[in-house]
Tab-separated table of C-alpha atoms in Angstrom:
chain	number	residue	atom	x	y	z
E	159	MET	CA	-1.061	-4.949	40.297
E	160	GLY	CA	-2.955	-3.768	37.439
E	161	LYS	CA	-4.301	-0.090	36.287
E	162	TYR	CA	-7.883	0.221	35.272
E	163	ILE	CA	-9.538	3.452	33.913
E	164	LEU	CA	-13.269	3.388	34.555
E	165	ALA	CA	-14.743	5.532	31.501
E	166	ASP	CA	-18.416	5.063	32.353
E	167	ASN	CA	-20.677	8.211	33.422
E	168	GLN	CA	-23.007	5.927	35.224
E	169	GLU	CA	-22.355	6.162	38.912
E	170	LEU	CA	-23.793	2.715	39.690
E	171	THR	CA	-21.978	1.143	36.841
E	172	ARG	CA	-18.705	2.592	38.074
E	173	PHE	CA	-19.177	1.328	41.601
E	174	ALA	CA	-20.199	-2.148	40.308
E	175	LEU	CA	-17.134	-2.413	37.957
E	176	GLU	CA	-14.826	-0.883	40.840
E	177	THR	CA	-16.184	-3.731	43.194
E	178	LEU	CA	-15.447	-6.356	40.831
E	179	ILE	CA	-12.066	-5.385	40.113
E	180	ARG	CA	-11.076	-4.908	43.854
E	181	GLN	CA	-12.205	-8.409	44.259
E	182	LYS	CA	-9.540	-9.626	41.895
E	183	GLY	CA	-6.690	-7.881	43.826
E	184	ASN	CA	-5.209	-4.602	44.914
E	185	HIS	CA	-5.489	-2.654	41.626
E	186	ASP	CA	-4.901	0.953	40.787
E	187	ILE	CA	-8.229	2.464	39.555
E	188	PHE	CA	-8.747	5.743	37.958
E	189	LYS	CA	-11.972	7.389	36.620
E	190	ALA	CA	-12.404	9.531	33.326
E	191	SER	CA	-15.561	11.476	32.558
E	192	ASP	CA	-14.775	12.370	29.018
E	193	LYS	CA	-12.511	11.726	26.198
E	194	ALA	CA	-9.864	14.438	27.085
E	195	GLY	CA	-9.719	13.059	30.716
E	196	LEU	CA	-9.202	9.549	29.311
E	197	VAL	CA	-6.387	10.568	26.931
E	198	GLN	CA	-4.710	12.447	29.884
E	199	LEU	CA	-4.898	9.305	32.086
E	200	LEU	CA	-3.638	7.050	29.355
E	201	LYS	CA	-0.597	9.360	28.891
E	202	GLU	CA	0.222	8.687	32.548
E	203	HIS	CA	-0.736	4.881	32.584
E	204	GLU	CA	-0.208	3.658	28.881
E	205	ASP	CA	-0.471	0.083	29.808
E	206	ALA	CA	-3.993	0.538	31.572
E	207	VAL	CA	-7.113	-1.426	30.812
E	208	VAL	CA	-10.158	0.928	29.928
E	209	LEU	CA	-13.529	-0.017	30.582
E	210	LEU	CA	-15.513	2.114	28.398
E	211	ASP	CA	-19.174	2.646	27.702
E	212	TYR	CA	-18.786	3.965	24.266
E	213	THR	CA	-22.438	5.080	23.909
E	214	LEU	CA	-22.130	7.375	27.036
E	215	PHE	CA	-18.835	8.944	26.119
E	216	ASP	CA	-17.920	11.947	23.916
E	217	PHE	CA	-16.335	9.925	20.975
E	218	ALA	CA	-17.658	11.306	17.693
E	219	ASP	CA	-17.386	7.736	15.987
E	220	GLU	CA	-15.463	4.545	15.972
E	221	GLU	CA	-12.684	6.100	14.172
E	222	GLN	CA	-11.756	8.410	16.993
E	223	LEU	CA	-12.032	5.414	19.466
E	224	LEU	CA	-9.555	3.377	17.141
E	225	ILE	CA	-7.029	6.338	16.752
E	226	VAL	CA	-6.761	6.786	20.610
E	227	ALA	CA	-6.477	2.982	20.989
E	228	GLU	CA	-3.612	2.855	18.391
E	229	ARG	CA	-1.897	5.929	20.021
E	230	PHE	CA	-1.610	3.964	23.166
E	231	ALA	CA	-0.983	0.593	21.713
E	232	LEU	CA	-0.225	-1.047	25.226
E	233	SER	CA	-3.575	-0.304	26.668
E	234	ARG	CA	-6.339	-2.793	26.414
E	235	TRP	CA	-10.039	-2.123	26.330
E	236	ILE	CA	-13.197	-3.745	27.503
E	237	LEU	CA	-16.311	-2.000	25.851
E	238	ILE	CA	-19.330	-2.327	28.052
E	239	SER	CA	-22.503	-0.862	26.548
E	240	GLU	CA	-26.217	-1.536	26.509
E	241	GLU	CA	-26.460	-1.316	22.760
E	242	LEU	CA	-23.669	-1.401	19.928
E	243	THR	CA	-24.543	-1.438	16.379
E	244	PRO	CA	-23.487	-4.376	14.155
E	245	ARG	CA	-21.394	-1.940	12.005
E	246	PHE	CA	-19.612	-0.480	15.129
E	247	LEU	CA	-18.924	-4.044	16.489
E	248	ARG	CA	-17.432	-5.430	13.219
E	249	ARG	CA	-15.358	-2.285	12.527
E	250	VAL	CA	-13.822	-2.351	16.061
E	251	VAL	CA	-13.456	-6.151	16.435
E	252	TYR	CA	-11.748	-6.531	12.866
E	253	ALA	CA	-9.583	-3.433	13.397
E	254	SER	CA	-7.829	-4.063	16.646
E	255	HIS	CA	-7.195	-6.921	18.974
E	256	GLN	CA	-6.785	-4.391	21.978
E	257	PHE	CA	-10.700	-4.602	22.100
E	258	SER	CA	-13.181	-6.928	24.203
E	259	ILE	CA	-16.664	-6.804	24.047
E	260	VAL	CA	-19.514	-7.315	26.389
E	261	PHE	CA	-23.069	-5.809	26.992
E	262	LYS	CA	-23.979	-4.013	30.074
E	263	ASP	CA	-27.512	-5.728	30.241
E	264	GLY	CA	-25.813	-9.104	29.682
E	265	LEU	CA	-24.697	-11.794	32.167
E	266	LEU	CA	-22.217	-10.752	35.113
E	267	LYS	CA	-20.150	-13.884	33.987
E	268	ASP	CA	-19.454	-12.248	30.788
E	269	ILE	CA	-17.885	-9.106	32.399
E	270	CYS	CA	-15.838	-11.370	35.056
E	271	ASP	CA	-14.764	-13.587	32.206
E	272	ALA	CA	-13.668	-10.281	30.092
E	273	LEU	CA	-11.628	-8.894	33.175
E	274	TYR	CA	-10.094	-12.350	33.634
E	275	SER	CA	-9.120	-12.557	29.863
E	276	VAL	CA	-7.887	-9.099	29.576
E	277	SER	CA	-5.708	-9.338	32.701
E	278	HIS	CA	-4.062	-12.308	30.992
E	279	HIS	CA	-3.540	-10.237	27.844
E	280	ASN	CA	-6.215	-11.959	25.945
E	281	ARG	CA	-9.406	-10.384	24.341
E	282	HIS	CA	-12.882	-11.570	25.243
E	283	ILE	CA	-15.833	-11.291	22.654
E	284	SER	CA	-19.245	-12.194	24.370
E	285	GLN	CA	-21.332	-14.758	22.504
E	286	ARG	CA	-24.098	-12.222	21.954
E	287	ALA	CA	-21.590	-9.891	20.232
E	288	LEU	CA	-20.341	-12.784	17.991
E	289	GLU	CA	-23.871	-13.575	17.267
E	290	VAL	CA	-24.785	-9.784	16.103
E	291	ILE	CA	-21.493	-9.874	13.974
E	292	ILE	CA	-22.126	-13.141	12.272
E	293	ASN	CA	-25.978	-12.454	11.821
E	294	HIS	CA	-25.025	-8.880	10.120
E	295	GLN	CA	-22.358	-10.671	7.776
E	296	GLN	CA	-25.019	-13.341	6.716
E	297	GLU	CA	-27.587	-10.445	5.935
E	298	GLU	CA	-24.963	-8.474	3.866
E	299	ASP	CA	-23.988	-11.579	2.023
E	300	LYS	CA	-27.686	-12.134	1.072
E	301	ARG	CA	-27.844	-8.709	-0.293
E	302	LEU	CA	-25.237	-9.719	-2.809
E	303	GLY	CA	-27.609	-12.081	-4.236
E	304	PHE	CA	-30.223	-9.325	-5.007
E	305	LEU	CA	-27.804	-7.742	-7.637
E	306	THR	CA	-28.488	-8.221	-11.191
E	307	GLU	CA	-26.095	-9.270	-13.842
E	308	THR	CA	-25.414	-5.692	-15.097
E	309	GLU	CA	-25.054	-4.568	-11.462
E	310	THR	CA	-22.497	-7.207	-10.566
E	311	GLU	CA	-20.518	-6.229	-13.572
E	312	ILE	CA	-20.687	-2.626	-12.420
E	313	VAL	CA	-19.538	-3.490	-9.018
E	314	ARG	CA	-16.480	-5.324	-10.523
E	315	ALA	CA	-15.777	-2.317	-12.554
E	316	ILE	CA	-15.978	-0.098	-9.469
E	317	ALA	CA	-13.588	-2.411	-7.683
E	318	GLN	CA	-11.157	-2.110	-10.497
E	319	GLY	CA	-10.879	1.718	-10.120
E	320	LYS	CA	-12.965	2.579	-13.210
E	321	THR	CA	-14.771	5.894	-13.252
E	322	THR	CA	-18.516	6.069	-14.089
E	323	LYS	CA	-17.678	7.712	-17.478
E	324	GLU	CA	-15.220	4.711	-18.232
E	325	ILE	CA	-17.799	2.223	-17.300
E	326	ALA	CA	-20.590	4.059	-19.584
E	327	ASN	CA	-17.992	4.007	-22.334
E	328	GLU	CA	-17.194	0.352	-22.007
E	329	ARG	CA	-20.943	-0.754	-21.861
E	330	PHE	CA	-22.042	1.805	-24.564
E	331	SER	CA	-24.300	3.500	-22.206
E	332	SER	CA	-25.018	6.909	-20.706
E	333	VAL	CA	-23.436	8.201	-17.796
E	334	HIS	CA	-26.822	8.896	-16.455
E	335	THR	CA	-27.759	5.176	-16.871
E	336	ILE	CA	-24.588	4.020	-15.065
E	337	THR	CA	-25.021	6.521	-12.110
E	338	THR	CA	-28.748	4.995	-11.598
E	339	HIS	CA	-27.205	1.719	-11.538
E	340	ARG	CA	-24.557	3.080	-8.994
E	341	LYS	CA	-27.258	4.387	-6.814
E	342	ASN	CA	-29.262	1.082	-6.925
E	343	ILE	CA	-26.194	-0.857	-6.157
E	344	PHE	CA	-25.440	1.200	-3.006
E	345	ARG	CA	-29.156	0.967	-1.932
E	346	LYS	CA	-29.095	-2.901	-2.274
E	347	LEU	CA	-25.814	-3.179	-0.580
E	348	GLY	CA	-26.602	-0.579	2.214
E	349	VAL	CA	-23.430	1.370	1.601
E	350	ASN	CA	-22.486	4.859	0.987
E	351	THR	CA	-19.028	4.935	-0.702
E	352	ALA	CA	-17.210	3.113	-3.473
E	353	HIS	CA	-14.634	1.795	-1.058
E	354	GLU	CA	-17.556	-0.088	0.738
E	355	VAL	CA	-18.515	-1.503	-2.646
E	356	ILE	CA	-14.978	-2.727	-3.164
E	357	LYS	CA	-15.116	-4.724	0.033
E	358	TYR	CA	-18.322	-6.190	-1.055
E	359	ALA	CA	-16.652	-7.141	-4.276
E	360	LEU	CA	-13.533	-8.770	-2.607
E	361	ARG	CA	-15.784	-10.604	-0.128
E	362	ALA	CA	-17.880	-12.049	-2.744
E	363	GLY	CA	-15.193	-13.206	-4.979
E	364	LEU	CA	-16.054	-10.835	-7.849
E	365	VAL	CA	-12.522	-9.566	-8.094
E	366	ASP	CA	-9.094	-10.913	-7.086
E	367	SER	CA	-7.375	-8.848	-4.451
E	368	SER	CA	-4.676	-8.007	-7.108
E	369	GLU	CA	-7.351	-6.415	-9.321
E	370	PHE	CA	-9.132	-3.791	-7.094
E	371	TYR	CA	-8.167	-0.366	-7.113
E	372	ILE	CA	-6.538	1.269	-3.902
């Protein structure tokens, strides 16, 4: 007999999910209406399967979600939402094997397959979610091709932990010029932080993993 927590604020969805779970056996089913209630239920049932509509719940961001999942390491999660961004999907799927992904407006078979997989301690990523992740990865890889030779060298320097001033000195340029290059690089790559630039540099093979700055 399994334990399931329905963390979805749509009554019709909760009813449908509960019906599907009941069809699989006599399981314990609990309901959470917010993050605090979900955490309390997980304290009582650490090995429960959580069916969560992330977009309707009060998680501030995916980091909060990952922290809760890590805190309750025995829990397994099926994320069921109508729309999840490529960035969110990549972050969650790559960060933890606790998460399965299906879309609320997808096929019923996807949800049934996810319930079956999770009940056997396997994860299930729907074909649609995989396609979103792969397409987003390909789009990001294409952006790398738009970098000029100078921008590529600056990306490599950033990944090696060099400051804007150090890069300017090495290139006999002004700090203002390097700052402008950085802004252009961030815009082209669609990132906001140097850490994200480092990840691009590693993936593109611009630096070896032993070179980059942590």
